[in-house]
XYZ file of N, CA and C in Angstrom:
801
model
N 85.545 68.894 185.057
C 84.398 68.067 184.647
C 84.741 67.367 183.347
N 84.474 66.088 183.290
C 84.767 65.343 182.077
C 83.931 65.860 180.934
N 84.547 65.914 179.757
C 83.890 66.436 178.574
C 83.680 65.296 177.606
N 82.436 65.146 177.105
C 82.123 64.032 176.224
C 82.647 64.225 174.815
N 83.123 65.438 174.523
C 83.671 65.656 173.202
C 85.127 65.220 173.184
N 85.703 65.097 172.008
C 87.098 64.741 171.920
C 87.951 65.904 172.364
N 89.198 65.610 172.718
C 90.112 66.638 173.185
C 90.248 67.734 172.163
N 90.351 67.374 170.906
C 90.499 68.362 169.849
C 90.123 67.653 168.560
N 89.202 68.226 167.824
C 88.727 67.542 166.627
C 89.868 67.231 165.672
N 90.742 68.231 165.468
C 91.844 67.996 164.547
C 92.798 66.966 165.105
N 93.000 66.977 166.437
C 93.896 66.001 167.049
C 93.348 64.597 166.868
N 92.030 64.438 167.066
C 91.427 63.121 166.910
C 91.583 62.627 165.481
N 91.369 63.526 164.525
C 91.518 63.136 163.135
C 92.954 62.724 162.843
N 93.896 63.520 163.404
C 95.293 63.194 163.191
C 95.631 61.843 163.795
N 95.076 61.589 164.988
C 95.350 60.329 165.663
C 94.859 59.157 164.821
N 93.634 59.292 164.294
C 93.055 58.205 163.516
C 93.782 58.014 162.190
N 94.202 59.136 161.590
C 94.758 59.028 160.248
C 96.262 58.920 160.203
N 96.934 59.142 161.317
C 98.384 59.158 161.309
C 98.940 57.742 161.246
N 99.688 57.469 160.256
C 100.416 56.219 160.152
C 101.753 56.544 159.503
N 102.528 57.374 160.181
C 103.804 57.799 159.625
C 104.713 56.597 159.436
N 105.641 56.715 158.500
C 106.500 55.591 158.155
C 107.340 55.125 159.325
N 107.622 55.977 160.289
C 108.442 55.597 161.424
C 107.611 55.328 162.669
N 106.309 55.088 162.509
C 105.482 54.662 163.627
C 105.069 55.768 164.573
N 104.906 56.991 164.115
C 104.541 58.093 164.986
C 103.062 58.110 165.348
N 102.271 57.184 164.764
C 100.858 57.119 165.120
C 100.665 56.837 166.591
N 101.484 55.964 167.155
C 101.389 55.656 168.578
C 101.713 56.853 169.441
N 102.701 57.645 169.025
C 103.059 58.845 169.779
C 101.903 59.834 169.757
N 101.280 59.993 168.594
C 100.162 60.929 168.483
C 99.023 60.526 169.414
N 98.755 59.220 169.497
C 97.703 58.747 170.389
C 98.060 59.007 171.849
N 99.319 58.761 172.188
C 99.756 59.001 173.559
C 99.626 60.454 173.956
N 99.975 61.356 173.045
C 99.854 62.786 173.330
C 98.391 63.188 173.480
N 97.519 62.595 172.665
C 96.091 62.889 172.780
C 95.560 62.441 174.135
N 96.038 61.290 174.617
C 95.618 60.800 175.934
C 96.098 61.744 177.026
N 97.339 62.223 176.912
C 97.867 63.169 177.904
C 97.000 64.427 177.953
N 96.628 64.947 176.781
C 95.809 66.151 176.730
C 94.429 65.911 177.336
N 93.957 64.676 177.289
C 92.625 64.373 177.798
C 92.529 64.535 179.306
N 93.651 64.427 180.014
C 93.593 64.513 181.472
C 93.082 65.854 181.956
N 93.419 66.922 181.257
C 92.970 68.249 181.695
C 91.460 68.339 181.668
N 90.821 67.663 180.732
C 89.377 67.780 180.573
C 88.627 66.739 181.392
N 89.369 65.927 182.124
C 88.729 64.905 182.950
C 89.070 65.095 184.412
N 89.471 66.307 184.790
C 89.842 66.618 186.165
C 90.935 65.678 186.666
N 91.907 65.421 185.776
C 93.140 64.715 186.134
C 92.959 63.252 186.524
N 91.884 62.602 186.128
C 91.725 61.170 186.381
C 90.948 60.548 185.233
N 91.447 59.414 184.716
C 90.822 58.774 183.560
C 90.739 57.272 183.733
N 89.639 56.702 183.299
C 89.562 55.265 183.093
C 89.921 55.007 181.632
N 90.067 53.734 181.279
C 90.326 53.400 179.882
C 89.179 53.897 179.002
N 87.948 53.708 179.478
C 86.779 54.146 178.705
C 86.780 55.663 178.529
N 87.143 56.397 179.578
C 87.214 57.859 179.493
C 88.219 58.275 178.426
N 89.400 57.669 178.471
C 90.459 58.032 177.528
C 90.033 57.767 176.094
N 89.367 56.644 175.874
C 88.911 56.320 174.523
C 87.860 57.320 174.048
N 86.921 57.659 174.930
C 85.853 58.583 174.553
C 86.389 59.981 174.261
N 87.283 60.469 175.086
C 87.773 61.837 174.962
C 88.736 62.030 173.801
N 89.393 60.963 173.383
C 90.361 61.087 172.300
C 89.843 60.579 170.962
N 88.795 59.742 171.002
C 88.280 59.191 169.758
C 89.056 57.983 169.266
N 89.941 57.422 170.104
C 90.666 56.226 169.709
C 89.986 55.002 170.337
N 90.387 53.821 169.940
C 89.757 52.613 170.451
C 90.175 52.347 171.897
N 89.381 51.543 172.589
C 89.722 51.209 173.974
C 91.048 50.461 174.079
N 91.295 49.473 173.209
C 92.599 48.789 173.292
C 93.765 49.754 173.103
N 93.620 50.700 172.162
C 94.694 51.668 171.933
C 94.849 52.590 173.138
N 93.724 53.012 173.705
C 93.776 53.875 174.883
C 94.439 53.149 176.050
N 94.099 51.875 176.219
C 94.683 51.084 177.304
C 96.187 50.956 177.124
N 96.639 50.703 175.900
C 98.078 50.582 175.643
C 98.796 51.884 175.965
N 98.196 53.006 175.593
C 98.801 54.312 175.878
C 98.911 54.548 177.384
N 97.837 54.261 178.091
C 97.816 54.473 179.538
C 98.833 53.575 180.238
N 98.932 52.321 179.801
C 99.892 51.396 180.409
C 101.329 51.846 180.146
N 101.579 52.299 178.917
C 102.926 52.752 178.576
C 103.312 53.984 179.396
N 102.396 54.929 179.503
C 102.670 56.131 180.282
C 102.877 55.798 181.758
N 102.154 54.790 182.248
C 102.330 54.360 183.633
C 103.699 53.712 183.820
N 104.092 52.851 182.875
C 105.388 52.193 182.954
C 106.538 53.201 182.903
N 106.321 54.307 182.192
C 107.354 55.340 182.082
C 107.353 56.306 183.266
N 106.394 56.135 184.170
C 106.369 56.964 185.369
C 105.570 58.238 185.255
N 104.864 58.423 184.115
C 104.097 59.651 183.933
C 102.711 59.567 184.561
N 102.223 58.358 184.788
C 100.904 58.158 185.383
C 100.992 57.175 186.539
N 100.019 57.251 187.430
C 99.854 56.247 188.474
C 98.500 55.585 188.269
N 98.325 54.383 188.812
C 97.090 53.628 188.610
C 96.628 53.065 189.942
N 95.355 53.328 190.298
C 94.836 52.883 191.593
C 93.949 51.637 191.485
N 94.000 50.998 190.330
C 93.166 49.833 190.110
C 91.928 50.122 189.300
N 91.608 51.406 189.156
C 90.441 51.802 188.376
C 90.758 52.968 187.446
N 91.420 53.973 187.994
C 91.679 55.185 187.218
C 93.173 55.498 187.172
N 93.546 56.199 186.106
C 94.917 56.649 185.931
C 94.996 58.131 186.267
N 96.078 58.531 186.933
C 96.278 59.925 187.298
C 97.700 60.355 186.966
N 97.907 61.628 186.580
C 99.251 62.107 186.273
C 100.122 62.146 187.526
N 101.405 61.920 187.344
C 102.374 62.081 188.423
C 103.148 63.380 188.196
N 103.987 63.736 189.141
C 104.789 64.951 188.998
C 105.721 64.880 187.797
N 106.084 63.666 187.404
C 106.980 63.517 186.250
C 106.378 64.125 184.993
N 105.046 64.122 184.898
C 104.385 64.661 183.717
C 104.643 66.157 183.568
N 104.907 66.831 184.687
C 105.178 68.264 184.641
C 106.436 68.581 183.830
N 107.313 67.588 183.680
C 108.531 67.829 182.911
C 108.220 68.196 181.467
N 107.090 67.697 180.967
C 106.728 67.963 179.580
C 106.417 69.431 179.342
N 105.952 70.124 180.386
C 105.663 71.556 180.240
C 106.743 72.429 180.847
N 107.623 71.839 181.660
C 108.631 72.635 182.353
C 109.551 73.361 181.381
N 109.902 72.701 180.274
C 110.812 73.330 179.314
C 110.204 74.610 178.756
N 108.899 74.555 178.426
C 108.248 75.761 177.901
C 108.166 76.844 178.962
N 107.702 76.460 180.154
C 107.482 77.451 181.196
C 108.768 78.092 181.670
N 109.894 77.376 181.553
C 111.164 77.918 182.025
C 111.884 78.733 180.968
N 111.544 78.544 179.698
C 112.280 79.231 178.644
C 111.439 80.214 177.839
N 110.128 80.076 177.851
C 109.286 80.982 177.069
C 109.484 82.416 177.551
N 109.646 83.296 176.635
C 110.020 84.666 176.973
C 108.918 85.412 177.714
N 107.697 85.309 177.221
C 106.618 86.100 177.802
C 106.357 85.786 179.274
N 106.172 84.519 179.660
C 105.936 84.239 181.079
C 107.057 84.740 181.978
N 108.308 84.602 181.509
C 109.439 85.059 182.315
C 109.439 86.575 182.448
N 109.210 87.270 181.351
C 109.195 88.736 181.385
C 108.026 89.266 182.208
N 106.958 88.491 182.292
C 105.757 88.961 182.988
C 105.904 88.954 184.506
N 106.834 88.168 185.035
C 106.901 87.971 186.474
C 106.932 89.257 187.295
N 107.814 90.205 187.011
C 107.832 91.413 187.855
C 106.547 92.230 187.782
N 105.878 92.193 186.654
C 104.638 92.962 186.510
C 103.483 92.273 187.238
N 103.479 90.951 187.207
C 102.474 90.221 187.973
C 102.675 90.444 189.468
N 103.921 90.425 189.893
C 104.222 90.649 191.313
C 103.828 92.066 191.724
N 104.129 93.043 190.880
C 103.783 94.436 191.196
C 102.275 94.594 191.348
N 101.511 93.975 190.464
C 100.050 94.056 190.551
C 99.544 93.324 191.783
N 100.152 92.177 192.090
C 99.746 91.435 193.286
C 99.976 92.252 194.552
N 101.123 92.913 194.642
C 101.426 93.727 195.818
C 100.440 94.883 195.948
N 100.123 95.509 194.820
C 99.213 96.656 194.849
C 97.794 96.255 195.218
N 97.383 95.067 194.787
C 95.996 94.641 194.980
C 95.806 93.668 196.136
N 96.889 93.066 196.598
C 96.818 92.013 197.614
C 95.921 90.878 197.144
N 96.040 90.566 195.849
C 95.290 89.466 195.229
C 96.214 88.753 194.249
N 95.968 87.482 194.013
C 96.740 86.742 193.022
C 96.462 87.305 191.629
N 97.518 87.423 190.826
C 97.395 87.970 189.477
C 97.994 86.965 188.499
N 97.285 86.727 187.398
C 97.678 85.671 186.458
C 97.901 86.215 185.054
N 98.619 85.416 184.268
C 98.835 85.707 182.853
C 98.371 84.495 182.054
N 97.537 84.743 181.029
C 96.998 83.658 180.211
C 97.213 83.952 178.736
N 97.335 82.893 177.952
C 97.467 83.021 176.503
C 96.392 82.170 175.827
N 96.196 82.416 174.541
C 95.151 81.758 173.758
C 95.616 80.393 173.251
N 94.728 79.420 173.295
C 95.020 78.110 172.728
C 93.741 77.503 172.184
N 93.364 77.915 170.993
C 92.269 77.301 170.239
C 91.005 77.087 171.066
N 90.457 78.175 171.581
C 89.210 78.093 172.340
C 89.404 77.986 173.837
N 90.657 77.953 174.272
C 90.957 77.837 175.692
C 91.859 78.973 176.146
N 91.714 79.327 177.385
C 92.585 80.297 178.029
C 93.568 79.497 178.879
N 94.840 79.579 178.546
C 95.864 78.784 179.218
C 96.722 79.686 180.097
N 96.804 79.356 181.381
C 97.548 80.176 182.328
C 99.021 79.774 182.342
N 99.897 80.745 182.025
C 101.319 80.453 181.873
C 102.181 81.063 182.974
N 101.628 81.946 183.774
C 102.367 82.477 184.925
C 101.369 83.046 185.916
N 101.796 83.146 187.177
C 100.891 83.606 188.222
C 101.694 84.071 189.426
N 101.340 85.220 189.948
C 101.912 85.718 191.196
C 100.878 85.461 192.276
N 101.165 84.514 193.143
C 100.190 84.023 194.117
C 100.184 84.864 195.376
N 98.991 85.164 195.859
C 98.848 85.827 197.151
C 98.412 84.791 198.171
N 98.117 85.236 199.365
C 97.647 84.303 200.393
C 96.185 83.959 200.195
N 95.492 84.669 199.255
C 94.073 84.410 199.007
C 93.945 83.437 197.841
N 93.853 82.152 198.121
C 93.702 81.147 197.073
C 92.211 80.894 196.874
N 91.689 81.360 195.744
C 90.241 81.332 195.538
C 89.759 80.105 194.796
N 90.468 79.708 193.769
C 89.962 78.640 192.908
C 91.072 77.684 192.513
N 90.875 76.375 192.720
C 91.889 75.411 192.312
C 92.070 75.343 190.805
N 91.121 75.870 190.034
C 91.239 75.835 188.585
C 92.180 76.881 188.032
N 92.489 77.910 188.823
C 93.365 78.977 188.359
C 94.770 78.693 188.867
N 95.590 78.095 188.015
C 96.962 77.758 188.364
C 97.764 77.676 187.075
N 99.072 77.738 187.189
C 99.911 77.658 186.006
C 99.683 76.317 185.312
N 99.417 76.381 184.020
C 99.148 75.182 183.240
C 97.675 74.888 183.059
N 96.810 75.559 183.826
C 95.371 75.309 183.711
C 94.843 75.817 182.377
N 93.857 75.098 181.824
C 93.196 75.492 180.586
C 91.718 75.646 180.900
N 91.223 76.876 180.787
C 89.825 77.155 181.087
C 89.095 77.572 179.812
N 87.813 77.258 179.703
C 87.056 77.592 178.491
C 86.998 79.098 178.271
N 87.443 79.530 177.118
C 87.554 80.957 176.838
C 86.210 81.675 176.914
N 85.147 81.034 176.458
C 83.849 81.692 176.390
C 83.310 82.106 177.753
N 83.717 81.404 178.809
C 83.160 81.658 180.142
C 84.134 82.375 181.074
N 85.254 82.850 180.534
C 86.261 83.477 181.383
C 86.602 84.880 180.902
N 87.018 85.714 181.839
C 87.414 87.081 181.486
C 88.657 87.074 180.612
N 89.639 86.228 180.956
C 90.844 86.155 180.136
C 90.501 85.682 178.729
N 89.614 84.695 178.640
C 89.241 84.168 177.332
C 88.578 85.209 176.454
N 87.690 85.979 177.025
C 86.996 86.997 176.230
C 87.943 88.103 175.788
N 88.912 88.431 176.638
C 89.922 89.405 176.236
C 90.780 88.835 175.103
N 91.184 87.592 175.234
C 92.007 86.976 174.197
C 91.244 86.843 172.881
N 89.938 86.622 172.962
C 89.137 86.495 171.742
C 88.966 87.818 171.010
N 89.306 88.932 171.646
C 89.219 90.218 170.952
C 90.216 90.304 169.811
N 91.215 89.427 169.815
C 92.204 89.433 168.732
C 91.706 88.708 167.492
N 90.572 88.008 167.620
C 90.031 87.246 166.500
C 89.138 88.103 165.621
N 89.088 87.768 164.353
C 88.133 88.416 163.455
C 86.744 87.852 163.758
N 85.708 88.484 163.231
C 84.346 88.000 163.436
C 84.188 86.571 162.903
N 84.827 86.298 161.777
C 84.733 84.962 161.189
C 85.445 83.937 162.070
N 86.620 84.302 162.558
C 87.374 83.387 163.421
C 86.631 83.130 164.729
N 86.037 84.177 165.274
C 85.294 84.035 166.522
C 84.097 83.111 166.338
N 83.369 83.300 165.234
C 82.216 82.437 164.954
C 82.649 80.988 164.781
N 83.772 80.787 164.136
C 84.278 79.432 163.916
C 84.642 78.759 165.239
N 85.283 79.505 166.129
C 85.668 78.959 167.430
C 84.430 78.558 168.227
N 83.435 79.441 168.251
C 82.232 79.161 169.037
C 81.390 78.051 168.420
N 81.491 77.884 167.115
C 80.790 76.780 166.462
C 81.474 75.453 166.768
N 82.797 75.484 166.794
C 83.569 74.275 167.067
C 83.526 73.901 168.541
N 83.476 74.917 169.392
C 83.470 74.692 170.836
C 82.369 75.543 171.467
N 81.117 75.101 171.357
C 79.991 75.891 171.855
C 80.110 76.149 173.354
N 79.653 77.317 173.813
C 79.686 77.624 175.247
C 78.905 76.587 176.045
N 79.457 76.193 177.179
C 78.808 75.211 178.033
C 78.464 75.838 179.376
N 77.420 75.331 180.009
C 76.986 75.878 181.290
C 77.837 75.331 182.432
N 78.339 76.252 183.248
C 79.116 75.893 184.431
C 78.383 76.297 185.707
N 77.642 77.393 185.634
C 76.815 77.849 186.750
C 75.523 78.408 186.175
N 74.630 78.832 187.050
C 73.371 79.419 186.590
C 73.606 80.731 185.852
N 74.762 81.352 186.053
C 75.065 82.639 185.432
C 75.780 82.516 184.085
N 76.208 81.327 183.743
C 77.000 81.165 182.526
C 76.231 81.588 181.279
N 76.872 82.382 180.440
C 76.292 82.760 179.147
C 76.562 81.621 178.176
N 75.498 80.990 177.710
C 75.649 79.848 176.811
C 75.172 80.147 175.398
N 74.604 81.317 175.199
C 74.181 81.733 173.865
C 75.394 82.320 173.144
N 75.761 81.716 172.028
C 76.963 82.136 171.303
C 76.900 83.603 170.893
N 75.728 84.075 170.504
C 75.606 85.475 170.078
C 75.870 86.423 171.239
N 75.494 86.015 172.450
C 75.764 86.844 173.621
C 77.248 86.842 173.975
N 77.905 85.710 173.745
C 79.353 85.665 173.953
C 80.049 86.600 172.975
N 79.578 86.591 171.725
C 80.140 87.489 170.715
C 79.988 88.944 171.160
N 78.811 89.283 171.681
C 78.587 90.650 172.162
C 79.516 90.981 173.324
N 79.746 90.008 174.210
C 80.645 90.223 175.339
C 82.074 90.458 174.859
N 82.478 89.748 173.819
C 83.818 89.939 173.249
C 83.923 91.313 172.593
N 82.887 91.710 171.874
C 82.886 93.042 171.256
C 82.969 94.128 172.322
N 82.252 93.925 173.426
C 82.272 94.892 174.517
C 83.663 94.955 175.151
N 84.282 93.801 175.310
C 85.633 93.762 175.863
C 86.620 94.473 174.949
N 86.431 94.327 173.648
C 87.304 94.997 172.688
C 87.138 96.516 172.779
N 85.904 96.966 172.907
C 85.639 98.403 172.989
C 86.083 98.995 174.328
N 85.842 98.265 175.418
C 86.150 98.769 176.754
C 87.621 98.635 177.127
N 88.282 97.638 176.549
C 89.673 97.390 176.911
C 89.814 96.486 178.124
N 88.746 95.827 178.514
C 88.793 94.882 179.629
C 87.534 94.027 179.602
N 87.544 92.950 180.395
C 86.369 92.095 180.530
C 86.189 91.723 181.988
N 84.941 91.675 182.415
C 84.594 91.218 183.757
C 83.596 90.076 183.608
N 83.884 88.970 184.266
C 82.981 87.823 184.285
C 82.572 87.585 185.726
N 81.263 87.538 185.958
C 80.724 87.458 187.317
C 80.015 86.128 187.553
N 80.710 85.193 188.166
C 80.099 83.923 188.551
C 79.741 82.998 187.416
N 80.313 83.173 186.244
C 79.957 82.320 185.110
C 80.723 80.998 185.096
N 81.918 81.007 185.647
C 82.706 79.776 185.691
C 82.608 79.106 187.055
N 82.533 79.920 188.089
C 82.421 79.408 189.452
C 81.570 80.365 190.275
N 80.593 79.838 190.957
C 79.700 80.665 191.766
C 80.494 81.459 192.805
N 80.143 82.732 192.915
C 80.768 83.573 193.927
C 82.131 84.107 193.563
N 82.575 83.849 192.340
C 83.898 84.297 191.913
C 83.779 85.279 190.759
N 84.424 86.428 190.909
C 84.458 87.429 189.840
C 85.869 87.515 189.282
N 85.964 87.803 187.990
C 87.270 87.913 187.351
C 87.314 89.157 186.483
N 88.459 89.821 186.524
C 88.724 90.990 185.686
C 89.970 90.687 184.870
N 89.929 90.959 183.570
C 91.086 90.722 182.711
C 91.281 91.890 181.757
N 92.542 92.144 181.446
C 92.893 93.189 180.480
C 93.873 92.601 179.478
N 93.930 93.164 178.279
C 94.842 92.623 177.269
C 96.283 93.072 177.472
N 97.201 92.200 177.087
C 98.612 92.565 176.954
C 98.872 92.651 175.458
N 99.255 93.829 174.984
C 99.444 94.046 173.550
C 100.916 94.287 173.239
N 101.373 93.714 172.128
C 102.765 93.911 171.739
C 102.936 95.252 171.022
N 104.126 95.490 170.491
C 104.431 96.778 169.870
C 103.601 97.063 168.635
N 102.981 96.030 168.062
C 102.122 96.211 166.887
C 100.659 96.375 167.262
N 100.383 96.338 168.570
C 99.015 96.477 169.033
C 98.231 95.188 169.026
N 98.911 94.046 168.821
C 98.249 92.755 168.807
C 98.108 92.211 170.228
N 96.952 91.630 170.532
C 96.732 91.021 171.843
C 97.495 89.701 171.892
N 98.457 89.607 172.810
C 99.287 88.403 172.907
C 99.038 87.635 174.204
N 98.338 88.265 175.141
C 98.069 87.606 176.424
C 97.001 88.409 177.157
N 96.572 87.873 178.289
C 95.616 88.586 179.144
C 96.114 88.503 180.581
N 96.069 89.628 181.276
C 96.434 89.682 182.688
C 95.137 89.772 183.484
N 95.031 88.993 184.554
C 93.750 88.918 185.243
C 93.893 88.788 186.746
N 92.773 89.056 187.417
C 92.675 88.875 188.858
C 91.302 88.295 189.165
N 91.254 87.358 190.095
C 89.999 86.767 190.562
C 89.732 87.210 191.986
N 88.483 87.516 192.288
C 88.115 87.968 193.637
C 86.811 87.307 194.058
N 86.583 87.268 195.356
C 85.314 86.788 195.872
C 84.260 87.870 195.691
N 83.133 87.510 195.117
C 82.080 88.481 194.858
C 81.579 89.134 196.144
N 81.603 88.396 197.237
C 81.123 88.934 198.508
C 82.067 89.972 199.087
N 83.308 90.018 198.588
C 84.300 90.917 199.153
C 84.627 92.112 198.266
N 84.518 91.920 196.941
C 84.891 92.987 196.004
C 83.757 93.197 195.007
N 83.232 94.400 194.986
C 82.139 94.726 194.062
C 82.678 94.940 192.655
N 81.775 94.901 191.681
C 82.164 95.168 190.299
C 82.649 96.604 190.162
N 82.023 97.513 190.887
C 82.446 98.912 190.847
C 83.879 99.060 191.336
N 84.225 98.339 192.397
C 85.589 98.411 192.916
C 86.582 97.779 191.948
N 86.154 96.712 191.278
C 87.014 96.114 190.259
C 87.372 97.146 189.195
N 86.360 97.883 188.748
C 86.600 98.888 187.709
C 87.417 100.074 188.233
N 87.078 100.544 189.413
C 87.680 101.782 189.915
C 89.084 101.583 190.478
N 89.308 100.472 191.192
C 90.581 100.278 191.882
C 91.483 99.238 191.219
N 90.885 98.140 190.789
C 91.699 97.055 190.256
C 92.093 97.282 188.799
N 91.158 97.796 188.006
C 91.411 97.963 186.576
C 92.632 98.829 186.280
N 92.792 100.006 186.910
C 93.976 100.825 186.604
C 95.296 100.115 186.900
N 95.321 99.313 187.947
C 96.545 98.589 188.300
C 96.878 97.545 187.233
N 95.876 96.782 186.802
C 96.119 95.778 185.768
C 96.520 96.433 184.449
N 95.844 97.506 184.085
C 96.164 98.185 182.828
C 97.603 98.706 182.854
N 97.995 99.291 183.965
C 99.359 99.826 184.074
C 100.418 98.739 183.876
N 100.221 97.607 184.542
C 101.217 96.548 184.473
C 101.153 95.773 183.156
N 99.943 95.591 182.609
C 99.803 94.918 181.324
C 100.431 95.769 180.214
N 100.244 97.078 180.311
C 100.832 97.989 179.314
C 102.353 97.951 179.397
N 102.881 97.956 180.607
C 104.332 97.906 180.794
C 104.900 96.596 180.256
N 104.205 95.493 180.506
C 104.661 94.209 179.970
C 104.621 94.227 178.456
N 103.574 94.798 177.878
C 103.456 94.860 176.428
C 104.583 95.614 175.772
N 105.141 96.595 176.463
C 106.256 97.363 175.900
C 107.531 96.538 175.736
N 107.587 95.403 176.421
C 108.769 94.535 176.299
C 108.695 93.633 175.077
N 107.554 93.628 174.399
C 107.359 92.706 173.267
C 107.576 93.389 171.925
């Protein structure tokens, strides 16, 4: 769903104020436009790009045209969409980052035990970013895929990742990026999100029931490094009609905890 706010407040400020001596202002604007695609469901008009990044329409148009000429975007006469070439920008990270690579056998082990897709997500300034996934034959949600960025406040992985924040940091994040409604079940009161994060910290896991997508439940547990710091979240999504919350706790939780703990020992 398109978001009327800018991609990132600091990014927008940087874009507006950047006038480096070697002309890096244009690069900053182009990167802001690229980031905007995730929040617009992968399709943008010139007006969308300008609104989401906080740059002018002429500047947004120049960025979109340049990215199209370079093969990173396609244009259907109205909207711009990313091409497969754009994946190259993230491929270097996904292929070399240590954590996603080390997580693969543990994600696969959990997937085999549960017969469900199992994912790994990391924190990115108010967002839960999925960096690896062991896919099963049960594909539940198109939003859960490697590279996806989901709002932390409404997701199990996000609430687990937010347990690493101090109370002040958590309040700052929720003030900067207030919870938004996605379904009738979504918790949009910031104080209730804070309570959910505190509960996740105390329990060692988080369950979100239909807050991001109707009929979808998610369970997430923290991956902690040798210092006890939360560095990622391991999660599983299930259909609410097929898996009860009790079963998530009784059967799924021990499997995720076992594999998340084993992965944490590698850090």
